[in-house]
Amino acid sequence: MALSNASPESDDVSAPQTQLVQVQSEDVEDEPFATLPISANKFLNLLDTLEDYNTTVPNTITANYLSRAGMVTSDNRLVTLVSLAAQKFISDLASDALTHCKMRQASNNNIKKVNKEKKYVMTVEDLAIALEDKGIAVRRPPYYQ
């Protein structure tokens, strides 16, 4: 049974439409999530699939930083989910830094010819530009300037 919270007469196109899923159960009191939005069910299914997933960022490191930030959880699936988000952030950051590196070296290639085999050297400046694109400011210590 699917329910919708938006009325058909509504002219607001941007209003989110939430569909609810009714779980058929004899003991609804035993199941606290008897009626959940479909997105919540998808989220719970995602958490179940993360149980055996190994991320690049170890869960112990993620759990340490989460506890330092004030979030203490015993659910390893949530720690794995945060580790997966950190892995994606690092991957996107490295990809952006590589793009900046390629653009920088392409502008230098116009000056002098390079062999057919291209080797990219990513610098801290490339990483700083990629971090600035994400809203993170990186400054050198005063003794390096």
PDB file of C-alpha atoms in Angstrom:
ATOM      1  CA  MET A   1       0.000   0.000   0.000  1.00  0.00           C
ATOM      2  CA  ALA A   2       1.541   3.307  -1.049  1.00  0.00           C
ATOM      3  CA  LEU A   3       0.495   6.621   0.450  1.00  0.00           C
ATOM      4  CA  SER A   4       1.431  10.099  -0.683  1.00  0.00           C
ATOM      5  CA  ASN A   5       1.523  13.290   1.354  1.00  0.00           C
ATOM      6  CA  ALA A   6       1.066  15.616  -1.645  1.00  0.00           C
ATOM      7  CA  SER A   7      -2.410  16.476  -2.825  1.00  0.00           C
ATOM      8  CA  PRO A   8      -3.140  16.294  -6.559  1.00  0.00           C
ATOM      9  CA  GLU A   9      -4.544  19.834  -6.476  1.00  0.00           C
ATOM     10  CA  SER A  10      -1.219  21.242  -5.280  1.00  0.00           C
ATOM     11  CA  ASP A  11       0.483  23.585  -7.752  1.00  0.00           C
ATOM     12  CA  ASP A  12       3.833  23.426  -5.906  1.00  0.00           C
ATOM     13  CA  VAL A  13       5.997  21.247  -8.140  1.00  0.00           C
ATOM     14  CA  SER A  14       9.073  21.552  -5.915  1.00  0.00           C
ATOM     15  CA  ALA A  15       7.372  19.996  -2.869  1.00  0.00           C
ATOM     16  CA  PRO A  16       8.835  16.570  -2.102  1.00  0.00           C
ATOM     17  CA  GLN A  17       6.500  13.663  -2.438  1.00  0.00           C
ATOM     18  CA  THR A  18       7.033  10.968   0.154  1.00  0.00           C
ATOM     19  CA  GLN A  19       5.683   7.521  -0.429  1.00  0.00           C
ATOM     20  CA  LEU A  20       5.073   5.296   2.553  1.00  0.00           C
ATOM     21  CA  VAL A  21       5.400   1.545   2.596  1.00  0.00           C
ATOM     22  CA  GLN A  22       3.077  -0.449   4.849  1.00  0.00           C
ATOM     23  CA  VAL A  23       4.622  -3.595   6.273  1.00  0.00           C
ATOM     24  CA  GLN A  24       2.149  -6.431   6.655  1.00  0.00           C
ATOM     25  CA  SER A  25       2.670  -7.805  10.122  1.00  0.00           C
ATOM     26  CA  GLU A  26       0.542  -9.274  12.852  1.00  0.00           C
ATOM     27  CA  ASP A  27       2.621  -7.718  15.632  1.00  0.00           C
ATOM     28  CA  VAL A  28       3.087  -4.099  14.665  1.00  0.00           C
ATOM     29  CA  GLU A  29       4.109  -3.253  18.227  1.00  0.00           C
ATOM     30  CA  ASP A  30       7.175  -5.506  17.919  1.00  0.00           C
ATOM     31  CA  GLU A  31       8.343  -3.725  14.769  1.00  0.00           C
ATOM     32  CA  PRO A  32       9.043  -0.031  15.470  1.00  0.00           C
ATOM     33  CA  PHE A  33       9.544   0.693  11.758  1.00  0.00           C
ATOM     34  CA  ALA A  34       6.285  -0.794  10.516  1.00  0.00           C
ATOM     35  CA  THR A  35       5.550   2.179   8.237  1.00  0.00           C
ATOM     36  CA  LEU A  36       8.634   3.762   6.695  1.00  0.00           C
ATOM     37  CA  PRO A  37       9.200   5.989   3.690  1.00  0.00           C
ATOM     38  CA  ILE A  38      10.675   4.153   0.719  1.00  0.00           C
ATOM     39  CA  SER A  39      13.867   6.187   1.040  1.00  0.00           C
ATOM     40  CA  ALA A  40      14.262   4.956   4.635  1.00  0.00           C
ATOM     41  CA  ASN A  41      13.891   1.364   3.453  1.00  0.00           C
ATOM     42  CA  LYS A  42      16.547   1.988   0.794  1.00  0.00           C
ATOM     43  CA  PHE A  43      18.816   3.448   3.453  1.00  0.00           C
ATOM     44  CA  LEU A  44      18.320   0.436   5.719  1.00  0.00           C
ATOM     45  CA  ASN A  45      19.051  -1.886   2.781  1.00  0.00           C
ATOM     46  CA  LEU A  46      22.223   0.095   2.076  1.00  0.00           C
ATOM     47  CA  LEU A  47      23.301  -0.262   5.693  1.00  0.00           C
ATOM     48  CA  ASP A  48      22.747  -4.015   5.489  1.00  0.00           C
ATOM     49  CA  THR A  49      24.969  -4.267   2.404  1.00  0.00           C
ATOM     50  CA  LEU A  50      27.749  -2.299   4.146  1.00  0.00           C
ATOM     51  CA  GLU A  51      28.128  -4.904   6.876  1.00  0.00           C
ATOM     52  CA  ASP A  52      30.906  -6.840   5.080  1.00  0.00           C
ATOM     53  CA  TYR A  53      32.283  -3.989   2.940  1.00  0.00           C
ATOM     54  CA  ASN A  54      35.943  -3.020   3.412  1.00  0.00           C
ATOM     55  CA  THR A  55      36.728   0.611   2.701  1.00  0.00           C
ATOM     56  CA  THR A  56      40.089   2.184   1.934  1.00  0.00           C
ATOM     57  CA  VAL A  57      39.847   4.308   5.072  1.00  0.00           C
ATOM     58  CA  PRO A  58      39.927   1.820   7.982  1.00  0.00           C
ATOM     59  CA  ASN A  59      36.892   1.800  10.257  1.00  0.00           C
ATOM     60  CA  THR A  60      39.061   2.110  13.365  1.00  0.00           C
ATOM     61  CA  ILE A  61      40.434   5.440  12.155  1.00  0.00           C
ATOM     62  CA  THR A  62      36.959   6.652  11.229  1.00  0.00           C
ATOM     63  CA  ALA A  63      35.565   5.545  14.610  1.00  0.00           C
ATOM     64  CA  ASN A  64      38.407   7.396  16.351  1.00  0.00           C
ATOM     65  CA  TYR A  65      37.649  10.653  14.525  1.00  0.00           C
ATOM     66  CA  LEU A  66      33.920  10.206  15.069  1.00  0.00           C
ATOM     67  CA  SER A  67      34.425   9.754  18.802  1.00  0.00           C
ATOM     68  CA  ARG A  68      36.704  12.817  18.901  1.00  0.00           C
ATOM     69  CA  ALA A  69      33.908  14.776  17.212  1.00  0.00           C
ATOM     70  CA  GLY A  70      31.400  13.565  19.804  1.00  0.00           C
ATOM     71  CA  MET A  71      29.639  10.785  17.926  1.00  0.00           C
ATOM     72  CA  VAL A  72      30.008   7.482  19.718  1.00  0.00           C
ATOM     73  CA  THR A  73      28.239   4.568  18.051  1.00  0.00           C
ATOM     74  CA  SER A  74      28.366   0.840  18.452  1.00  0.00           C
ATOM     75  CA  ASP A  75      26.909   0.255  14.984  1.00  0.00           C
ATOM     76  CA  ASN A  76      29.783  -0.631  12.660  1.00  0.00           C
ATOM     77  CA  ARG A  77      27.558  -0.102   9.628  1.00  0.00           C
ATOM     78  CA  LEU A  78      27.343   3.642  10.338  1.00  0.00           C
ATOM     79  CA  VAL A  79      31.111   3.823  10.784  1.00  0.00           C
ATOM     80  CA  THR A  80      31.514   2.030   7.447  1.00  0.00           C
ATOM     81  CA  LEU A  81      29.100   4.486   5.824  1.00  0.00           C
ATOM     82  CA  VAL A  82      31.151   7.458   7.077  1.00  0.00           C
ATOM     83  CA  SER A  83      34.344   5.690   5.918  1.00  0.00           C
ATOM     84  CA  LEU A  84      32.810   5.260   2.483  1.00  0.00           C
ATOM     85  CA  ALA A  85      31.895   8.974   2.368  1.00  0.00           C
ATOM     86  CA  ALA A  86      35.465   9.880   3.388  1.00  0.00           C
ATOM     87  CA  GLN A  87      36.820   7.556   0.687  1.00  0.00           C
ATOM     88  CA  LYS A  88      34.670   9.281  -1.946  1.00  0.00           C
ATOM     89  CA  PHE A  89      35.772  12.722  -0.732  1.00  0.00           C
ATOM     90  CA  ILE A  90      39.449  11.730  -0.933  1.00  0.00           C
ATOM     91  CA  SER A  91      38.933  10.178  -4.376  1.00  0.00           C
ATOM     92  CA  ASP A  92      37.194  13.304  -5.702  1.00  0.00           C
ATOM     93  CA  LEU A  93      39.898  15.498  -4.187  1.00  0.00           C
ATOM     94  CA  ALA A  94      42.685  13.464  -5.819  1.00  0.00           C
ATOM     95  CA  SER A  95      40.861  13.528  -9.151  1.00  0.00           C
ATOM     96  CA  ASP A  96      40.463  17.306  -9.007  1.00  0.00           C
ATOM     97  CA  ALA A  97      44.120  17.750  -8.030  1.00  0.00           C
ATOM     98  CA  LEU A  98      45.184  15.565 -10.965  1.00  0.00           C
ATOM     99  CA  THR A  99      43.058  17.663 -13.306  1.00  0.00           C
ATOM    100  CA  HIS A 100      44.752  20.836 -12.061  1.00  0.00           C
ATOM    101  CA  CYS A 101      48.138  19.125 -12.437  1.00  0.00           C
ATOM    102  CA  LYS A 102      47.376  18.173 -16.046  1.00  0.00           C
ATOM    103  CA  MET A 103      46.254  21.718 -16.858  1.00  0.00           C
ATOM    104  CA  ARG A 104      49.373  23.190 -15.278  1.00  0.00           C
ATOM    105  CA  GLN A 105      51.678  20.820 -17.144  1.00  0.00           C
ATOM    106  CA  ALA A 106      49.765  21.326 -20.412  1.00  0.00           C
ATOM    107  CA  SER A 107      50.460  25.044 -20.181  1.00  0.00           C
ATOM    108  CA  ASN A 108      54.156  24.261 -19.591  1.00  0.00           C
ATOM    109  CA  ASN A 109      54.199  21.855 -22.566  1.00  0.00           C
ATOM    110  CA  ASN A 110      53.450  24.727 -24.921  1.00  0.00           C
ATOM    111  CA  ILE A 111      56.843  26.154 -24.029  1.00  0.00           C
ATOM    112  CA  LYS A 112      58.896  22.995 -24.546  1.00  0.00           C
ATOM    113  CA  LYS A 113      58.279  19.627 -26.169  1.00  0.00           C
ATOM    114  CA  VAL A 114      57.994  16.565 -23.937  1.00  0.00           C
ATOM    115  CA  ASN A 115      58.356  12.874 -24.727  1.00  0.00           C
ATOM    116  CA  LYS A 116      55.280  10.924 -25.766  1.00  0.00           C
ATOM    117  CA  GLU A 117      55.129   9.296 -22.334  1.00  0.00           C
ATOM    118  CA  LYS A 118      53.608  11.797 -19.948  1.00  0.00           C
ATOM    119  CA  LYS A 119      54.472  11.660 -16.286  1.00  0.00           C
ATOM    120  CA  TYR A 120      52.433  13.830 -13.996  1.00  0.00           C
ATOM    121  CA  VAL A 121      53.890  15.322 -10.847  1.00  0.00           C
ATOM    122  CA  MET A 122      51.210  16.501  -8.463  1.00  0.00           C
ATOM    123  CA  THR A 123      52.307  19.268  -6.130  1.00  0.00           C
ATOM    124  CA  VAL A 124      50.913  20.717  -2.927  1.00  0.00           C
ATOM    125  CA  GLU A 125      49.749  23.697  -4.971  1.00  0.00           C
ATOM    126  CA  ASP A 126      47.566  21.387  -7.100  1.00  0.00           C
ATOM    127  CA  LEU A 127      46.101  19.900  -3.948  1.00  0.00           C
ATOM    128  CA  ALA A 128      45.566  23.356  -2.438  1.00  0.00           C
ATOM    129  CA  ILE A 129      43.637  24.482  -5.523  1.00  0.00           C
ATOM    130  CA  ALA A 130      41.471  21.346  -5.383  1.00  0.00           C
ATOM    131  CA  LEU A 131      40.840  21.933  -1.674  1.00  0.00           C
ATOM    132  CA  GLU A 132      39.886  25.551  -2.321  1.00  0.00           C
ATOM    133  CA  ASP A 133      37.331  24.310  -4.865  1.00  0.00           C
ATOM    134  CA  LYS A 134      35.792  22.261  -2.020  1.00  0.00           C
ATOM    135  CA  GLY A 135      35.776  25.266   0.334  1.00  0.00           C
ATOM    136  CA  ILE A 136      38.845  24.336   2.402  1.00  0.00           C
ATOM    137  CA  ALA A 137      41.531  26.987   2.733  1.00  0.00           C
ATOM    138  CA  VAL A 138      45.134  25.769   2.906  1.00  0.00           C
ATOM    139  CA  ARG A 139      47.882  28.172   3.913  1.00  0.00           C
ATOM    140  CA  ARG A 140      51.604  27.603   4.169  1.00  0.00           C
ATOM    141  CA  PRO A 141      53.308  28.258   7.479  1.00  0.00           C
ATOM    142  CA  PRO A 142      55.028  31.689   7.626  1.00  0.00           C
ATOM    143  CA  TYR A 143      58.541  30.209   7.498  1.00  0.00           C
ATOM    144  CA  TYR A 144      57.851  28.748   4.008  1.00  0.00           C
ATOM    145  CA  GLN A 145      56.795  32.055   2.494  1.00  0.00           C
TER     146      GLN A 145
END
